[in-house]
Coordinates of C-alpha atoms in Angstrom, one line a residue:
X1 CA 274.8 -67.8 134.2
X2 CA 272.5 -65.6 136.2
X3 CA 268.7 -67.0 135.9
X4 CA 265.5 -65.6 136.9
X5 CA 264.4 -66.4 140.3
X6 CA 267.9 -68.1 140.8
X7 CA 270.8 -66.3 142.2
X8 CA 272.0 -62.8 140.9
X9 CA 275.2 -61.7 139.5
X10 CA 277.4 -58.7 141.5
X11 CA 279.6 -56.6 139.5
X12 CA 283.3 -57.3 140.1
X13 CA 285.3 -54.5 138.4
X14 CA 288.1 -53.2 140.5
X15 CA 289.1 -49.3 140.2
X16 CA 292.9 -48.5 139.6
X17 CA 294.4 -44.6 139.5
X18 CA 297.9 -45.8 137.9
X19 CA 297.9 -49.3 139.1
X20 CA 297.3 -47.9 142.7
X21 CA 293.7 -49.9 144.2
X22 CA 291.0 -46.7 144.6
X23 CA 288.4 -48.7 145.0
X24 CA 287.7 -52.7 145.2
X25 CA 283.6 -52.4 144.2
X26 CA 282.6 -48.6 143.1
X27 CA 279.2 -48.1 143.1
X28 CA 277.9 -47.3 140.0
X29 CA 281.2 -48.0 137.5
X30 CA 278.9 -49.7 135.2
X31 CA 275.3 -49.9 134.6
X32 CA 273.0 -52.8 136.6
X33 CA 272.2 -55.1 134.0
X34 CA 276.5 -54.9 133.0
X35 CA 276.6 -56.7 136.7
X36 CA 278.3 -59.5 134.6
X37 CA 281.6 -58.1 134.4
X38 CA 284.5 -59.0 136.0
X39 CA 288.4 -57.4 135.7
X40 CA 290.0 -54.1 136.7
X41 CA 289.6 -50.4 135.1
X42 CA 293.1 -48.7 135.6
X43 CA 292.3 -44.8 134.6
X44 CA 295.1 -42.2 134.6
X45 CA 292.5 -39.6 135.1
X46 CA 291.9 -40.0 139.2
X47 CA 293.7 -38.1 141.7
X48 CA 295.4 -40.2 143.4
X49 CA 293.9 -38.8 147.0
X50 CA 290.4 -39.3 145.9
X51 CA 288.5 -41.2 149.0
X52 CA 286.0 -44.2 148.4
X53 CA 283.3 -41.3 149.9
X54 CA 283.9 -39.1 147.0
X55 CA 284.1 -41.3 144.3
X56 CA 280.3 -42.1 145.0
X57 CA 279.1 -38.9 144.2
X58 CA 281.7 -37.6 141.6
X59 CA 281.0 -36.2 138.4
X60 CA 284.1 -37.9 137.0
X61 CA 282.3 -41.9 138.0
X62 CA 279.4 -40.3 136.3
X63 CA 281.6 -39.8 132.9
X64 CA 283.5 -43.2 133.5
X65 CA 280.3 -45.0 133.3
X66 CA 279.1 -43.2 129.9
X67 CA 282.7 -43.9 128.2
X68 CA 283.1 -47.4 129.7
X69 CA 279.7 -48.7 129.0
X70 CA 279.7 -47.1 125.3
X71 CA 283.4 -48.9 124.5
X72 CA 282.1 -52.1 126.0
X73 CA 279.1 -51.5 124.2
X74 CA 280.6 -50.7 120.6
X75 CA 283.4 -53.6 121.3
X76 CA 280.3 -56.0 121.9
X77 CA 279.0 -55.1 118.5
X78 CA 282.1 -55.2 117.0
X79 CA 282.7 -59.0 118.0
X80 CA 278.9 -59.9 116.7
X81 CA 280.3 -58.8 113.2
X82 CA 283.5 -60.3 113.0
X83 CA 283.2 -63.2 115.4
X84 CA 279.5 -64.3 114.8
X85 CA 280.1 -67.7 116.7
X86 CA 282.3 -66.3 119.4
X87 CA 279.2 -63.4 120.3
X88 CA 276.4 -66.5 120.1
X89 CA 277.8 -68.1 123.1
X90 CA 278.3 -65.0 124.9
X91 CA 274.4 -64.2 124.0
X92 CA 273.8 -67.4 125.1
X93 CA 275.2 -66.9 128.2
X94 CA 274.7 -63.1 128.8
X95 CA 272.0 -62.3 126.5
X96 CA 269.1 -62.1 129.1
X97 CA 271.2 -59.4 130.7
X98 CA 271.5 -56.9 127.4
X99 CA 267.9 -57.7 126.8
X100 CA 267.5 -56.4 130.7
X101 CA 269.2 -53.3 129.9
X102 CA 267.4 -52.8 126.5
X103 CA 264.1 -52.8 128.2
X104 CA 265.0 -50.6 130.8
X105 CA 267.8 -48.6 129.9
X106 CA 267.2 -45.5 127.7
X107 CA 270.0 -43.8 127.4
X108 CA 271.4 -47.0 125.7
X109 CA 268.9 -48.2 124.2
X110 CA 270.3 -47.8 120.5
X111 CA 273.3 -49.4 121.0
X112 CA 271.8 -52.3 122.6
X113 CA 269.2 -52.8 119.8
X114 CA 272.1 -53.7 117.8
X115 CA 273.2 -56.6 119.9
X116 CA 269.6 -57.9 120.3
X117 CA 269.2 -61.9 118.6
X118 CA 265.8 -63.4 118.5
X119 CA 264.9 -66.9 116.7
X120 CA 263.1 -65.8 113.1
X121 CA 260.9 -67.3 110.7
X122 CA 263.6 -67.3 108.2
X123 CA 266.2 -69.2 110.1
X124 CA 265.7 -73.1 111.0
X125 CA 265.2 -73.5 114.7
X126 CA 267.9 -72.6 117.4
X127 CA 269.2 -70.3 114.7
X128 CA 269.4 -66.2 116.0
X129 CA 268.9 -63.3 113.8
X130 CA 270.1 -60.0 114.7
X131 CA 268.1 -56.1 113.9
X132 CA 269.8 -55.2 111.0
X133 CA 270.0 -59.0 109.2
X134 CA 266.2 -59.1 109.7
X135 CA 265.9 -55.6 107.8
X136 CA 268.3 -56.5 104.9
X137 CA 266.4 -59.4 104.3
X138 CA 262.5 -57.7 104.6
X139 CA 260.5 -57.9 101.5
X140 CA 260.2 -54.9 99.2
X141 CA 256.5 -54.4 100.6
X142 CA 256.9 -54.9 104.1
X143 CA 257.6 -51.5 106.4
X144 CA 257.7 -52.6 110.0
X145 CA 259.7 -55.5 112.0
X146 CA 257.0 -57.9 113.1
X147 CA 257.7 -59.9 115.6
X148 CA 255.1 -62.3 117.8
X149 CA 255.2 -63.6 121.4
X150 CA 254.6 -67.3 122.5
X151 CA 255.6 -69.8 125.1
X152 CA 257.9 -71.6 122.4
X153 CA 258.2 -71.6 118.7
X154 CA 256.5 -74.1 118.2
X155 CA 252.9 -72.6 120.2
X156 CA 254.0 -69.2 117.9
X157 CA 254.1 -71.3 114.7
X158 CA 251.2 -73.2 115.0
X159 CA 249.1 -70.3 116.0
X160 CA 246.9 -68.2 112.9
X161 CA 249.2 -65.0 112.9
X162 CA 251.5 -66.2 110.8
X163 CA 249.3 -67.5 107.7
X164 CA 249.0 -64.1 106.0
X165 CA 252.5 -63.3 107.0
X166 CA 254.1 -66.0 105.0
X167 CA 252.1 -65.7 102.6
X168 CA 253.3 -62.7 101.5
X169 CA 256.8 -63.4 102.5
X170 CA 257.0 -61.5 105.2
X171 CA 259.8 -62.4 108.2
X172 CA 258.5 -62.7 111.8
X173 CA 261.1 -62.4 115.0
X174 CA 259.7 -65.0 117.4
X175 CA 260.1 -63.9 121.2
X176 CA 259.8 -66.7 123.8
X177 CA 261.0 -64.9 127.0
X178 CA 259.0 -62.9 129.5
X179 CA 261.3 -60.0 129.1
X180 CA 261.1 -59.9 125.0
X181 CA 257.9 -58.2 125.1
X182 CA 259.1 -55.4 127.6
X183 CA 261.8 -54.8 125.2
X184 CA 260.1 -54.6 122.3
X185 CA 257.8 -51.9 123.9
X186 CA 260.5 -49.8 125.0
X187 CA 262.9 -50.6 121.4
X188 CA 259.8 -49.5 119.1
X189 CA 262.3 -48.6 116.7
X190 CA 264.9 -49.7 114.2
X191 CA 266.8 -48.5 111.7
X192 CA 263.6 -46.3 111.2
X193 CA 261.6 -48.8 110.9
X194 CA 259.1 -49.6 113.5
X195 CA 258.5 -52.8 115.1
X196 CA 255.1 -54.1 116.0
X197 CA 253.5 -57.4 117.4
X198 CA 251.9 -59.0 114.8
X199 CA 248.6 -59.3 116.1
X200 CA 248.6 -55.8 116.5
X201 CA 245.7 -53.5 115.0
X202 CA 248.8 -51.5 113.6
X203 CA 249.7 -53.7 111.4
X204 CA 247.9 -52.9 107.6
X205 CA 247.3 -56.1 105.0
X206 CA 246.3 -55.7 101.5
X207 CA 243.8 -57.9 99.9
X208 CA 246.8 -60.8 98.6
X209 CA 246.3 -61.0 94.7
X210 CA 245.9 -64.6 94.4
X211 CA 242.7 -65.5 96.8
X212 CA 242.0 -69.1 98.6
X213 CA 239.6 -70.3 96.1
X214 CA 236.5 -72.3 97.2
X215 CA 233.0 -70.6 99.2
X216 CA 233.1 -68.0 100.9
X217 CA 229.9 -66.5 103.2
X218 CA 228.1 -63.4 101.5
X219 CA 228.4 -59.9 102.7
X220 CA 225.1 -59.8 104.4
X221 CA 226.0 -62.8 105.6
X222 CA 229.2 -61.6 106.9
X223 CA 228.0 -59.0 108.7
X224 CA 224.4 -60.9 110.5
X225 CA 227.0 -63.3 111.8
X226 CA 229.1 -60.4 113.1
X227 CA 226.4 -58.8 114.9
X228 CA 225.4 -62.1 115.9
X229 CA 228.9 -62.5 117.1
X230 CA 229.4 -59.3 119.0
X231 CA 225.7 -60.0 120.9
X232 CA 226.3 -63.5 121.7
X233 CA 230.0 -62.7 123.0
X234 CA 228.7 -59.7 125.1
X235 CA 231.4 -57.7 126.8
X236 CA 234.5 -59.9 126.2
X237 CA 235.0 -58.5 122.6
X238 CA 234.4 -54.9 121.6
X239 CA 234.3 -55.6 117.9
X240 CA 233.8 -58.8 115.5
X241 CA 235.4 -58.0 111.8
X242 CA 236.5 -59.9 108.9
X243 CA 240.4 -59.0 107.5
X244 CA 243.2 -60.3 105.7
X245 CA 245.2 -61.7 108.6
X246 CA 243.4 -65.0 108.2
X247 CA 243.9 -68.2 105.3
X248 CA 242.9 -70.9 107.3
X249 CA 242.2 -70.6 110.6
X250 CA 238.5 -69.3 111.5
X251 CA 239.5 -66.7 114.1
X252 CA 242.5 -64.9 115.6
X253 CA 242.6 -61.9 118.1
X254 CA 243.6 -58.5 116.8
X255 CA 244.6 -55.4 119.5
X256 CA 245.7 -51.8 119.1
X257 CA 248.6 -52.5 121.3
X258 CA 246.8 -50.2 123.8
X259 CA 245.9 -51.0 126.6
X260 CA 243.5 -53.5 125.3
X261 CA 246.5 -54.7 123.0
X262 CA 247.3 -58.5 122.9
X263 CA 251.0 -57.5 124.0
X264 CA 249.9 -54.7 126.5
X265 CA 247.5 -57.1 128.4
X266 CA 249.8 -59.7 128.6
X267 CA 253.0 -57.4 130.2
X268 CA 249.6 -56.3 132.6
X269 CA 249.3 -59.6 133.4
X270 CA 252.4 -60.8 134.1
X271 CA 252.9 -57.2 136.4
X272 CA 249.7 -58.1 138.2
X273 CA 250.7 -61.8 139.2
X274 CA 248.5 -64.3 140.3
X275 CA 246.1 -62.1 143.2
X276 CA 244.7 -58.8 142.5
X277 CA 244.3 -59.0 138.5
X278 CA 242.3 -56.9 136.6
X279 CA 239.3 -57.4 134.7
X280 CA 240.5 -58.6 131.3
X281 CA 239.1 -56.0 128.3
X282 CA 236.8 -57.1 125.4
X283 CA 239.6 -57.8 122.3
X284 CA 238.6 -57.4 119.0
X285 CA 238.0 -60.8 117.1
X286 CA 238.2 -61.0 113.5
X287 CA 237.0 -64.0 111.4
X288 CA 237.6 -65.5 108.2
X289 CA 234.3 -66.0 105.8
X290 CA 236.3 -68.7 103.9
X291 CA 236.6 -70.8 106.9
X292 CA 234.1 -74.0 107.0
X293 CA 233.5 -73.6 110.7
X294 CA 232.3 -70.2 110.3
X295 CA 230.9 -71.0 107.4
X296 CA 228.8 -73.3 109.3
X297 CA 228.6 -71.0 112.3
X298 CA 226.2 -68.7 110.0
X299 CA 224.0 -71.2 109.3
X300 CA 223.9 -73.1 113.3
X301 CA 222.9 -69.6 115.0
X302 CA 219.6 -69.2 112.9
X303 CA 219.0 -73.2 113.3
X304 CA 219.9 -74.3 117.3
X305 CA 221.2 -71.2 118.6
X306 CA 222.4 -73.2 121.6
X307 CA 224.7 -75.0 120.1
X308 CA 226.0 -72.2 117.9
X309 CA 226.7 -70.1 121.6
X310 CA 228.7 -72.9 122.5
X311 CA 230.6 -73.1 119.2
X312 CA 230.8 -69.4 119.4
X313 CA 232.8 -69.5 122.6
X314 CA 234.7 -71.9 121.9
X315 CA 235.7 -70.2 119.0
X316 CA 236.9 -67.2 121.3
X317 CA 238.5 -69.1 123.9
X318 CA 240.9 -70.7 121.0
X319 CA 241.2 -67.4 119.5
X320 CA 242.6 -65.8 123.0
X321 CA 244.8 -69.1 123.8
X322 CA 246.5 -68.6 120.5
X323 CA 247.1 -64.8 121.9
X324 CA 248.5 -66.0 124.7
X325 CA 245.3 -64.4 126.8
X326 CA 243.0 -66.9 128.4
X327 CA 242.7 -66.5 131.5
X328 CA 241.0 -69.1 133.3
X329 CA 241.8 -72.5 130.8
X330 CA 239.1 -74.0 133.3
X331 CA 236.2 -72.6 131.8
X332 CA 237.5 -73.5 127.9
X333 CA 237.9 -77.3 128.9
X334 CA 234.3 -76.9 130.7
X335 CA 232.8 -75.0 127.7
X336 CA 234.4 -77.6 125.3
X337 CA 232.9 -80.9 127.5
X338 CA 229.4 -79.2 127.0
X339 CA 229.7 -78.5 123.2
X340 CA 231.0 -82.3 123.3
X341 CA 228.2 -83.7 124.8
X342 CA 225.7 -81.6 123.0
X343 CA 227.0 -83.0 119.7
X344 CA 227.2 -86.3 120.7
X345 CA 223.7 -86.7 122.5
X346 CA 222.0 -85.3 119.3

């Protein structure tokens, strides 16, 4: 199994004109991320006389690579219908490959969607879903496939994004790999539904009828700890809110899915490296009123606004781990010591 970093699969499909050898490795049979395959393609279509030289350039490779790659392409999806088990161990084996070419590939990018399997909400751990099981099952109010990013399912599920997604029982893909994201941007689409992050901006929540009961802060309250917020925070958010993305966690990270996006900045980062990174852009942090910690937040600033700056970054910094977006993990476990010791000395 090709791995990333490790070594690289070549292509080894062999080209036949009537069982006569035309060429041993053609350039450009198949598409890069197909560099799996192995066999021979034996086409009655090829003068026999064609030279190695020619067959780089032709017109008729050009067409063998459409038709080949679309009936490998259509029998893939085929055997994911009718031979569920037998297509999960070729994912689980291959499946980093299609994803490749999903991301990358436009001109396939439809029938590759189809072929896509991702670990879901709905499913018990290790379990795949694919594209058009997820939309069957979506609930009668839901309009886009949500999915969310994470460095395991178990980071994704204990994270705030999904509180006012289950609530409402909505299913959430959950993407693990590096190269998830990138497809995801380039997919957008399925089925004519589109498919958004779920911390993005584009995704719209109604008020849920049945409400957490118990306090809540005021909306004068609500809106001197917001400014408060926004001040204190200076340029690393553009915006403090309140939503409905939030039950019981105090804050979470919300993007447009620009380029100050939660998924945008993280594909920024990981195409930046370690050297030479960018300033990160202010995110926009919305905060739930219902929350005890903000709650207490409200009252802290106007009482020892020291503390309450402290509380108010730490606040961030979990908010932007949970997106996957901090940065420097230094300064949180510095930031956290101080807000430590300032609670514990009195």
């Amino acid at each position: 199994m090709e791995k990333m970093g490790m070594f690289r699969n070549e292509n080894k499909v062999a080209l036949h004109c009537r069982k006569v050898l035309i060429d041993a490795e053609p350039k450009g049979l198949f598409p890069e991320w197909l560099r799996f395959l192995k066999g021979v393609v034996d086409s009655s279509d090829l003068p026999l006389n064609v030279s190695r030289e020619t067959m780089q350039d032709s017109d008729l490779l050009r067409k063998l690579n459409q038709v080949l790659t679309k009936r490998f392409l259509r029998f893939l999806n085929e055997q994911s219908k009718k031979e569920e088990d037998t297509y999960i161990e070729f994912w689980n084996e291959f499946g980093m490959l299609i994803k490749e070419g999903a991301a990358t590939d436009f001109t396939y990018k439809e029938d590759l969607a189809k072929l896509l399997k991702f670990e879901s909400t709905a499913l018990d751990a290790g379990k795949l879903t694919g594209l058009d099981d997820y939309v069957d099952r979506m609930a009668g109010d839901q309009e886009e496939i949500l999915f969310l990013f994470g460095k395991s399912r178990e980071s994704i599920e204990s994270g705030p994004y999904l509180e006012a997604l289950q609530a409402r029982g909505w299913e959430v893909l959950l993407l693990t790999e590096p190269v998830d994201e990138y497809v995801m941007q380039t997919v957008r689409e399925y089925k004519e539904k589109k498919i958004i992050s779920a911390d993005s901006e584009e995704l719209k929540l109604e008020k849920l009828d049945q409400e957490k009961e118990g306090e809540t802060l005021g909306k004068k309250e609500i809106k001197s700890l917001c400014d408060w917020l926004k001040k204190t925070l200076e340029d690393k958010v553009s915006e403090v809110e309140t939503g409905e993305r939030l039950i019981d966690s105090p804050v979470c990270i919300v993007g447009s899915d620009g380029m100050g996006g939660a998924s945008s900045r993280r594909i920024m980062k990981m195409m930046q490296g370690p050297e030479g990174a960018l300033p990160a852009p202010a995110v926009k942090l919305q905060i739930n009123p219902g929350n005890s910690i903000i709650r207490g937040l409200s009252e802290l600033k106007d009482k020892e606004e020291q503390t309450a700056n402290l509380v108010a970054h730490q606040l961030l910094d979990n908010a932007l781990a949970s997106a996957n977006l901090l940065d420097d993990p230094r300064e949180m476990i510095a930031r956290s010591y101080q807000t430590l010791e300032k609670i514990t000395s009195g």
